[in-house]
Short mmCIF file of N, CA and C in Angstrom, two decimals:
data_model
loop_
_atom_site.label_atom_id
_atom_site.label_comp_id
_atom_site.label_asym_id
_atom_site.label_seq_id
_atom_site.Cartn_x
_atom_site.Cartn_y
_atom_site.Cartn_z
N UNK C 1 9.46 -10.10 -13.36
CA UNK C 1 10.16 -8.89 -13.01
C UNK C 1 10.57 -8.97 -11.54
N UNK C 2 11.85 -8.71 -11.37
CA UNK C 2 12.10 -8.35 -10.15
C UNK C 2 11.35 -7.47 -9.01
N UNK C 3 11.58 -7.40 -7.64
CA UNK C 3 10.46 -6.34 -7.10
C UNK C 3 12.25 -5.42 -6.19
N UNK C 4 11.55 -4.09 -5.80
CA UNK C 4 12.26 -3.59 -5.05
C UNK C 4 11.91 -2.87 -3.77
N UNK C 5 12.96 -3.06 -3.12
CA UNK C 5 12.06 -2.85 -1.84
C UNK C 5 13.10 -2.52 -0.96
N UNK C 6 12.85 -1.68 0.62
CA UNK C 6 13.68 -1.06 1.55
C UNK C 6 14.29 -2.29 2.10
N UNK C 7 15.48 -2.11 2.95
CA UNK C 7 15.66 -3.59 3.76
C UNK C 7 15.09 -3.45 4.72
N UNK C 8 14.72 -1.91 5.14
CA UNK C 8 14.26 -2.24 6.78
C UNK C 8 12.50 -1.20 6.42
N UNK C 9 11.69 -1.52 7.62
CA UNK C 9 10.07 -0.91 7.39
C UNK C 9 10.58 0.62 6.92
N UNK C 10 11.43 1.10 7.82
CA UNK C 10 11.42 2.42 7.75
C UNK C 10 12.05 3.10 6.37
N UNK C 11 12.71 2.14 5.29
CA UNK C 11 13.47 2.65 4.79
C UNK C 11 12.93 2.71 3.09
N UNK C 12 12.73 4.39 2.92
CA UNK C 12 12.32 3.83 1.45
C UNK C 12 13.66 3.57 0.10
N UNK C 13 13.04 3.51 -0.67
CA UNK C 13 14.13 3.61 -1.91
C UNK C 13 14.48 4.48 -2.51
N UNK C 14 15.69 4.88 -2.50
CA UNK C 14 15.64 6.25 -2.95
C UNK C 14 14.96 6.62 -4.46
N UNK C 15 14.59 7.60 -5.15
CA UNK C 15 13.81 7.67 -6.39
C UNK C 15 14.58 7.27 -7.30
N UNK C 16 16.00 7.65 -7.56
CA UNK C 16 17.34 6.93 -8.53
C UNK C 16 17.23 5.45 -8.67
N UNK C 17 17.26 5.14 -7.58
CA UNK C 17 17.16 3.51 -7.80
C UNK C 17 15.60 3.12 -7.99
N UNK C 18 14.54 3.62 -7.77
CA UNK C 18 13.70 3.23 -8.50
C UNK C 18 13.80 3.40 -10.24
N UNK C 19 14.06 4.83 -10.60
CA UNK C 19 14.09 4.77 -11.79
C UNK C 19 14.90 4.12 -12.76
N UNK C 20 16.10 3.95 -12.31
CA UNK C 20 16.75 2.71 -12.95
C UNK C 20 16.38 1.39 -12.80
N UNK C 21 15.78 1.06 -11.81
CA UNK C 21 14.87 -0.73 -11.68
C UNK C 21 14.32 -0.47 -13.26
N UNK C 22 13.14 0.58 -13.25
CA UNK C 22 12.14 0.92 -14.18
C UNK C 22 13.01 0.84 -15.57
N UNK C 23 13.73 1.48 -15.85
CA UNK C 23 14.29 1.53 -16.90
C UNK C 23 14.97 -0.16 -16.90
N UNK C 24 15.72 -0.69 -16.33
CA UNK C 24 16.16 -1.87 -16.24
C UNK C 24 15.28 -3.13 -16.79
N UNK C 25 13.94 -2.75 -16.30
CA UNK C 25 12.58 -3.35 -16.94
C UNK C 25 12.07 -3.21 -17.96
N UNK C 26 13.01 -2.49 -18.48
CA UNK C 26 12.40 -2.08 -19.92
C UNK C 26 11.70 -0.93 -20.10
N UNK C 27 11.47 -0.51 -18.87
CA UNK C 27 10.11 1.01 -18.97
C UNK C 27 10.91 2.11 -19.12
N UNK C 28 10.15 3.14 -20.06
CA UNK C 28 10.66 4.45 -20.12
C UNK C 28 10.18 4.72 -18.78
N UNK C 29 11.24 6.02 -17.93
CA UNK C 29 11.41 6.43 -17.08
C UNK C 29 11.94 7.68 -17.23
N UNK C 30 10.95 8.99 -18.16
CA UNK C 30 11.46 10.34 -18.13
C UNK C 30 11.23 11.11 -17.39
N UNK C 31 10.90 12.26 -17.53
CA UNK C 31 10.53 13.31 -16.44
C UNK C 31 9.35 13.07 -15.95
N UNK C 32 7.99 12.85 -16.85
CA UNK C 32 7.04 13.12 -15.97
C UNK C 32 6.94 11.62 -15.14
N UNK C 33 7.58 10.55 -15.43
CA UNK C 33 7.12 9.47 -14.06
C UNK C 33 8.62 9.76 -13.43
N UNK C 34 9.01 10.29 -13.86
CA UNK C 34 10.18 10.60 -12.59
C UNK C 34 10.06 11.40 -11.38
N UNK C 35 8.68 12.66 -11.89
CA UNK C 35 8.43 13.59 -10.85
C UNK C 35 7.07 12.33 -10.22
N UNK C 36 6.39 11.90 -10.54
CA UNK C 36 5.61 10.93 -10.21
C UNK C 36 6.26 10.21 -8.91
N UNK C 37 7.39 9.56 -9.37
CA UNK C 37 8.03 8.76 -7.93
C UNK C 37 8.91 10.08 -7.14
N UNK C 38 8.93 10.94 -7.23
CA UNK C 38 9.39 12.03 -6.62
C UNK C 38 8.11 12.11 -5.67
N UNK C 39 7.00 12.31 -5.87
CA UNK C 39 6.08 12.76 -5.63
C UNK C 39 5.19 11.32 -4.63
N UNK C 40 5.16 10.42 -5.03
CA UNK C 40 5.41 8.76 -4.21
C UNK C 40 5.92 8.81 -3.00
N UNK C 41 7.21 9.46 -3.17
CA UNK C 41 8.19 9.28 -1.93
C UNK C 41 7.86 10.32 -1.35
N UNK C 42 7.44 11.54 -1.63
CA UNK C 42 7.06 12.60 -0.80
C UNK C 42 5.85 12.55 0.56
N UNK C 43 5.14 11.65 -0.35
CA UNK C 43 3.80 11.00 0.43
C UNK C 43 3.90 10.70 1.74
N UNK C 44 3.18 11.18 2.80
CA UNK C 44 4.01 11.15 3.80
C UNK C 44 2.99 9.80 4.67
N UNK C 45 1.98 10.21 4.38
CA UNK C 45 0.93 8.51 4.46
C UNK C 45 0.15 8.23 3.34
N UNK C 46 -0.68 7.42 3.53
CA UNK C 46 -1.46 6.91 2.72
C UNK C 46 -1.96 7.96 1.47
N UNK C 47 -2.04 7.60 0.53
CA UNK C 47 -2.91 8.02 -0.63
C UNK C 47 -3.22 7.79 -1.62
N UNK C 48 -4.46 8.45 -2.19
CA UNK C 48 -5.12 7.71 -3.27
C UNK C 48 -3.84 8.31 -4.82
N UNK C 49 -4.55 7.95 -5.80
CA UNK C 49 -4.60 8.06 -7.43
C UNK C 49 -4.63 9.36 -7.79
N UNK C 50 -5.54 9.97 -7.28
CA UNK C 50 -5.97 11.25 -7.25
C UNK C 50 -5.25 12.46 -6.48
N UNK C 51 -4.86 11.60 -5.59
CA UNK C 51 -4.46 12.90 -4.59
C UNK C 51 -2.96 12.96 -4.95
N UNK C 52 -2.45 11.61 -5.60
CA UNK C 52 -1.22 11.85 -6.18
C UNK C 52 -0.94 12.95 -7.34
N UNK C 53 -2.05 12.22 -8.11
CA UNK C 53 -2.25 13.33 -9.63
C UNK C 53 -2.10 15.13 -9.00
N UNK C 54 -2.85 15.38 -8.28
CA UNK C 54 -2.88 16.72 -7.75
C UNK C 54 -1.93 16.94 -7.13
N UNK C 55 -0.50 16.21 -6.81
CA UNK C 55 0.79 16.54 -6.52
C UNK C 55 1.43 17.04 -7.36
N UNK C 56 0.68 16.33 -8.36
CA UNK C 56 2.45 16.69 -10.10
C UNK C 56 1.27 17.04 -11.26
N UNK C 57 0.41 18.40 -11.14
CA UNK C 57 -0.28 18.75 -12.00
C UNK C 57 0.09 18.45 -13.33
N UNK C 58 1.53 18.61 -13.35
CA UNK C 58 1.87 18.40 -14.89
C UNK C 58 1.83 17.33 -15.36
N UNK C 59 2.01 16.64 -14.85
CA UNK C 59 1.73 15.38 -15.29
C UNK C 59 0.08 14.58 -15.34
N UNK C 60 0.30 14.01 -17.19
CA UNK C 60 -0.96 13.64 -17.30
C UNK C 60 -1.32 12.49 -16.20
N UNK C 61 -2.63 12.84 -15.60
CA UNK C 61 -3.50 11.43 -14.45
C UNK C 61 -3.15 10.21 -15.42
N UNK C 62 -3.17 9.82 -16.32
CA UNK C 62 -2.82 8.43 -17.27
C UNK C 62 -1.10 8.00 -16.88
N UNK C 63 -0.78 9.15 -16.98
CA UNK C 63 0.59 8.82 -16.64
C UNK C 63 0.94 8.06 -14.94
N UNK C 64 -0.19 9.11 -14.06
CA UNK C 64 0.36 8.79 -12.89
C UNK C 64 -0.17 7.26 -12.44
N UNK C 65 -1.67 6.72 -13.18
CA UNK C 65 -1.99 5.76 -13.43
C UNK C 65 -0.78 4.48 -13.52
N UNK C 66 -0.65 4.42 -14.70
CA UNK C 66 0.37 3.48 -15.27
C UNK C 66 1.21 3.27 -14.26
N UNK C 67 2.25 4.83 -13.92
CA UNK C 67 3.74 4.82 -13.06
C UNK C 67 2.94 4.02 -11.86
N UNK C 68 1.90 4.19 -11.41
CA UNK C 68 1.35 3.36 -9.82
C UNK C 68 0.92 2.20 -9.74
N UNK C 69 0.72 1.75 -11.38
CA UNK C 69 0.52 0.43 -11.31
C UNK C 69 1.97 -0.25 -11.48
N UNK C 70 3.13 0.17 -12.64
CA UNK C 70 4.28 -0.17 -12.33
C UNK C 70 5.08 -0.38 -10.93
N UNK C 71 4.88 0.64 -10.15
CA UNK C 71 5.61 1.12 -9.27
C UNK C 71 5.24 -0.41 -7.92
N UNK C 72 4.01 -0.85 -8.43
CA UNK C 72 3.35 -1.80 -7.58
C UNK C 72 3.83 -3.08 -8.00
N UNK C 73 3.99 -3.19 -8.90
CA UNK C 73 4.32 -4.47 -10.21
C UNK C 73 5.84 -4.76 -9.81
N UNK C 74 6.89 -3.40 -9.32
CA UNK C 74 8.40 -3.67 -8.66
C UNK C 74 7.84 -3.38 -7.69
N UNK C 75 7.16 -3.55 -6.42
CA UNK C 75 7.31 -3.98 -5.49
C UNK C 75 7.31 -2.20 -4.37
N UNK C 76 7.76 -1.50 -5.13
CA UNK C 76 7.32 -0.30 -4.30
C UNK C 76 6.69 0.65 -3.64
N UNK C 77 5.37 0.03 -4.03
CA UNK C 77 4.54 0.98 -3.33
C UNK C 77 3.57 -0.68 -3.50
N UNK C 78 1.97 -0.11 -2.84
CA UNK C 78 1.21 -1.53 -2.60
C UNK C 78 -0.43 -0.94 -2.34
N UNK C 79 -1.04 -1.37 -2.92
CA UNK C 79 -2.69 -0.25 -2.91
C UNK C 79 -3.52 -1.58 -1.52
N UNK C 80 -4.15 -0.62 -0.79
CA UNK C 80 -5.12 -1.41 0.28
C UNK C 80 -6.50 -0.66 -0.12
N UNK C 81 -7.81 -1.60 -0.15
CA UNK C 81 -8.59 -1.05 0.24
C UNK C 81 -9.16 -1.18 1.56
N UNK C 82 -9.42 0.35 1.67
CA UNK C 82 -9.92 0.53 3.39
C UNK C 82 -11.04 0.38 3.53
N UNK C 83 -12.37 0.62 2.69
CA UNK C 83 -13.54 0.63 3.09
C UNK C 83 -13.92 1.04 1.40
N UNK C 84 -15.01 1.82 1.14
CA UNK C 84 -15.63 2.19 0.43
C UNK C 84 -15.04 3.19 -0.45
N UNK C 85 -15.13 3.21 -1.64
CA UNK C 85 -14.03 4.55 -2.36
C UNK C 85 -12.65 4.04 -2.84
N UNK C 86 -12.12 4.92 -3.24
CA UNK C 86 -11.01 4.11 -4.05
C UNK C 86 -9.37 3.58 -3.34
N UNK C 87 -8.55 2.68 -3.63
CA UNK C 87 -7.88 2.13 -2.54
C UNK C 87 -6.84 3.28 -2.62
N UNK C 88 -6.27 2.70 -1.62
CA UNK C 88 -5.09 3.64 -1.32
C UNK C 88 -3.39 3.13 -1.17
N UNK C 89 -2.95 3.97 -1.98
CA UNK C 89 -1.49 3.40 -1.72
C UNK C 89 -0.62 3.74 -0.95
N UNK C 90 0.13 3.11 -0.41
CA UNK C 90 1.59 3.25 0.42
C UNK C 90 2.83 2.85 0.35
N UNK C 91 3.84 3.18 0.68
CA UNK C 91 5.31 2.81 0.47
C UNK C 91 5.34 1.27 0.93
N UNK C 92 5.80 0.32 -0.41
CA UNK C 92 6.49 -0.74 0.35
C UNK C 92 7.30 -0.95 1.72
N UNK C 93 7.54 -0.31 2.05
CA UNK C 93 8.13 0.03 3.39
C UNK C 93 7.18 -0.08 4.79
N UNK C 94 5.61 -0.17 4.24
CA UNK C 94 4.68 -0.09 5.11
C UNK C 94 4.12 -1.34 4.81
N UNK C 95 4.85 -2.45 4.49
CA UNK C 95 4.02 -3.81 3.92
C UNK C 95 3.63 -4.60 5.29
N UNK C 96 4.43 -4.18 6.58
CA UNK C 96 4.11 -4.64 7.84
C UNK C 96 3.13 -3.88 8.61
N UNK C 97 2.33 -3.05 7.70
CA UNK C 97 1.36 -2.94 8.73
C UNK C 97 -0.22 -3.48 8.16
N UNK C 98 -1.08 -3.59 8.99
CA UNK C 98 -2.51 -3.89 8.59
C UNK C 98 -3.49 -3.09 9.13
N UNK C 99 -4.67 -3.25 8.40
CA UNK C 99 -5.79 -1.85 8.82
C UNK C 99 -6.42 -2.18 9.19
N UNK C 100 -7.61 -1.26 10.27
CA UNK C 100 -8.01 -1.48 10.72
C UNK C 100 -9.21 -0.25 10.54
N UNK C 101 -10.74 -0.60 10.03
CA UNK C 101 -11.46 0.20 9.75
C UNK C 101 -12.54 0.39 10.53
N UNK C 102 -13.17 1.39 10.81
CA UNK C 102 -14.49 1.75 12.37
C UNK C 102 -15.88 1.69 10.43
N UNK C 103 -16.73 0.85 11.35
CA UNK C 103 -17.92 0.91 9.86
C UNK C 103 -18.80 2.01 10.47
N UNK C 104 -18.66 2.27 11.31
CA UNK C 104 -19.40 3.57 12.04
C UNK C 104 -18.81 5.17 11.17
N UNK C 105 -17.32 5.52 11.97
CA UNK C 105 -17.38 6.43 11.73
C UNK C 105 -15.96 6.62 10.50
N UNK C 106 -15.59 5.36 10.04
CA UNK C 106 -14.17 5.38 9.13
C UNK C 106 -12.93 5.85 9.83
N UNK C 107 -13.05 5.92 10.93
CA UNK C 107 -11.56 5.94 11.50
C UNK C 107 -10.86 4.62 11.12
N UNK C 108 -9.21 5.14 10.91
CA UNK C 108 -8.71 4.13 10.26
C UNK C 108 -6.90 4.19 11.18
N UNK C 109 -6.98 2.92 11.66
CA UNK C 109 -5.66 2.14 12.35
C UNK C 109 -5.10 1.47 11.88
N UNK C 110 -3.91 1.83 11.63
CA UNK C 110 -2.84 0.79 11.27
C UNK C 110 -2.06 -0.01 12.62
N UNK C 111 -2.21 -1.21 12.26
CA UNK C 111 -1.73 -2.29 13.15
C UNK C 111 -0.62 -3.15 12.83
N UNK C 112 0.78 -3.27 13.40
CA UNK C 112 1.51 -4.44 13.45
C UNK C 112 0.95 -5.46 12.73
N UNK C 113 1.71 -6.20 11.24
CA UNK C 113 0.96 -7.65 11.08
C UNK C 113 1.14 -8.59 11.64
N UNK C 114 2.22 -8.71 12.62
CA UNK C 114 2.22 -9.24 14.14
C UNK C 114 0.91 -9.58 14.58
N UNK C 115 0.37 -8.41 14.75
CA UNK C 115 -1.30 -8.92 15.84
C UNK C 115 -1.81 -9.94 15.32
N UNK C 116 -1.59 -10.54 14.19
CA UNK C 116 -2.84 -11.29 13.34
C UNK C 116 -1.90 -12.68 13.37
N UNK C 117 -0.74 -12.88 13.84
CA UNK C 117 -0.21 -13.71 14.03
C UNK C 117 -0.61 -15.38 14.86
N UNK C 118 -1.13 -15.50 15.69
CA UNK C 118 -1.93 -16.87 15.97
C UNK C 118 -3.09 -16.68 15.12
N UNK C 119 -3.76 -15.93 14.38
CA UNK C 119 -4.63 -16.01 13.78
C UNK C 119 -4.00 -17.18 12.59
N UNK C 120 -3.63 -16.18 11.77
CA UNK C 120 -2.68 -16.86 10.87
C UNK C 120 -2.34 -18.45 11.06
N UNK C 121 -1.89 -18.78 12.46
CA UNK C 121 -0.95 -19.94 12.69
C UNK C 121 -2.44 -20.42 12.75
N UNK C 122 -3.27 -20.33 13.55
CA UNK C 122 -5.06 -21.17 13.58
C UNK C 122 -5.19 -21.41 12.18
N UNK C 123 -5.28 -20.39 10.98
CA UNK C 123 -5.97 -20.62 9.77
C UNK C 123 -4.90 -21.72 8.59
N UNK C 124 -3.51 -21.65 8.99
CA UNK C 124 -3.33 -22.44 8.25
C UNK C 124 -2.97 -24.03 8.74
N UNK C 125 -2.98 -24.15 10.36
CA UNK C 125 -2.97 -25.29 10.96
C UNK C 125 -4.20 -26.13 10.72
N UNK C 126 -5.34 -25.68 11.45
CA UNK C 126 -6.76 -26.17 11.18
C UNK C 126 -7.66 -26.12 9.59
N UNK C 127 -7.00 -25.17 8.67
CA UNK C 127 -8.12 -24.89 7.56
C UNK C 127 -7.19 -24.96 6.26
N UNK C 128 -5.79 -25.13 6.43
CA UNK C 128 -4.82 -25.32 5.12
C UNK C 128 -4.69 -24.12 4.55
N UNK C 129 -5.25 -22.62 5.34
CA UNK C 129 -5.08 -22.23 4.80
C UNK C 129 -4.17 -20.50 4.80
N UNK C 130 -3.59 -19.78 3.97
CA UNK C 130 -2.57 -18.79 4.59
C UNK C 130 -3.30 -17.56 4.07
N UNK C 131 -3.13 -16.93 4.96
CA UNK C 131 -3.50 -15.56 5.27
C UNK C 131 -2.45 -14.95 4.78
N UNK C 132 -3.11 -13.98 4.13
CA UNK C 132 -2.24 -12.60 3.60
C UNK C 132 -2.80 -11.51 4.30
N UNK C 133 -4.27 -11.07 4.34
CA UNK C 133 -4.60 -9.62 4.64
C UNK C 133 -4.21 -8.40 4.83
N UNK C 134 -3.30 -8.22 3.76
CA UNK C 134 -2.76 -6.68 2.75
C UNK C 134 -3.53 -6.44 2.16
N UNK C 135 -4.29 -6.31 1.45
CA UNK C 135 -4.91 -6.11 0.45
C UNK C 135 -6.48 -5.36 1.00
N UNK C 136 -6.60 -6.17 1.75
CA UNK C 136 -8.49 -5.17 2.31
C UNK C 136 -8.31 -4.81 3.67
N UNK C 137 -8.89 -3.93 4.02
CA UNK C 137 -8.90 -3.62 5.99
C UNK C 137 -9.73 -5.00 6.21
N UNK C 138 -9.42 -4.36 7.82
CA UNK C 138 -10.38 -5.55 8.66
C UNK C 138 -11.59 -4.42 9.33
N UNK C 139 -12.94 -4.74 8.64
CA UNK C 139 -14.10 -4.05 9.37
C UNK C 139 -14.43 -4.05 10.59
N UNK C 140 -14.76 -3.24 11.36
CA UNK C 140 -15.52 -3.64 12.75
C UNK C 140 -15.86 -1.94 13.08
N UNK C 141 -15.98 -2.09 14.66
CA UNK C 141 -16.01 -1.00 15.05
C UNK C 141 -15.01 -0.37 15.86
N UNK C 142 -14.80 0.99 16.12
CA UNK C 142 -13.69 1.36 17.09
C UNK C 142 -14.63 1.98 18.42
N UNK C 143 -13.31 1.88 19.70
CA UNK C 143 -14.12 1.13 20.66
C UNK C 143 -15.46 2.57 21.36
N UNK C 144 -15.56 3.76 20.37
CA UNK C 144 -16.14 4.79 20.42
C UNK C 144 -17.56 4.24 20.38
N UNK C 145 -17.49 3.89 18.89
CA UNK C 145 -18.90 2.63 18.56
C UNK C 145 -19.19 1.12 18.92
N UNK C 146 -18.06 0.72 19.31
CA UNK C 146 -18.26 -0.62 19.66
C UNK C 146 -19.78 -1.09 20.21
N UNK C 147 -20.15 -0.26 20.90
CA UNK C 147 -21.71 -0.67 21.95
C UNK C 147 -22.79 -0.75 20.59
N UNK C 148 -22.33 -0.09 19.88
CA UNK C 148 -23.80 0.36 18.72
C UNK C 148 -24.25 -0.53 17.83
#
């Protein structure tokens, strides 16, 4: 399957052209995952499964399930886990940033994937190997707790 995606960080997709990707894929794309990616794009940061579901009451949680795993499957949205609890999704549009989690108190930073950049160039020069780190935060402390 194709994926879809903004050209620039800032730019999402509008919900039309998601729902026609979807349908294009073969997926039904009626009202209730239509208010679903209505409700996606509304998102103004991060969020879970749940907190989506409680956007579009009407719509069955199974439904909003599925549409978020689709919606991930074209490339539009992308789940991180931050720490403990369930992950969280965000607009493809935010695929350039990376997290950053306090194990103290769960404050949570998003960082340029820039910063991790000589990292990257170290891990696949010396160890063969390539870094992605989308997918999980990076643990530590923030510099509140750092001493502790």
């Amino acid at each position: 399957m194709t994926t879809i995606r903004g050209a620039h960080a800032d730019h999402l997709v509008p919900a039309d052209e998601i729902v026609a990707h979807l349908r294009a894929a073969g997926y039904s794309a009626g009202k209730p995952r239509a208010a679903v990616v209505d409700a996606v794009r509304s998102m103004a940061t991060a969020f879970t499964a749940d907190e989506l579901a409680a956007a579009v009451p009407q719509v069955h949680v199974s439904t909003v399930y599925r549409t978020l795993g689709l919606l991930e499957e074209i490339g539009a949205v992308r789940h991180v886990h931050l720490s403990h609890g369930p992950a969280v999704y965000e607009h493809a549009a935010s695929a350039d940033v990376r997290h950053l989690v306090c194990e103290v108190c769960g404050r949570h930073v998003g960082v340029p994937s820039d910063v991790f950049d000589s990292l990257r160039k170290r891990l696949a020069r010396d160890y063969d190997f390539v870094l992605d780190g989308s997918h999980f935060a990076i643990v530590g402390r923030c510099r509140e707790h750092a001493e502790g």
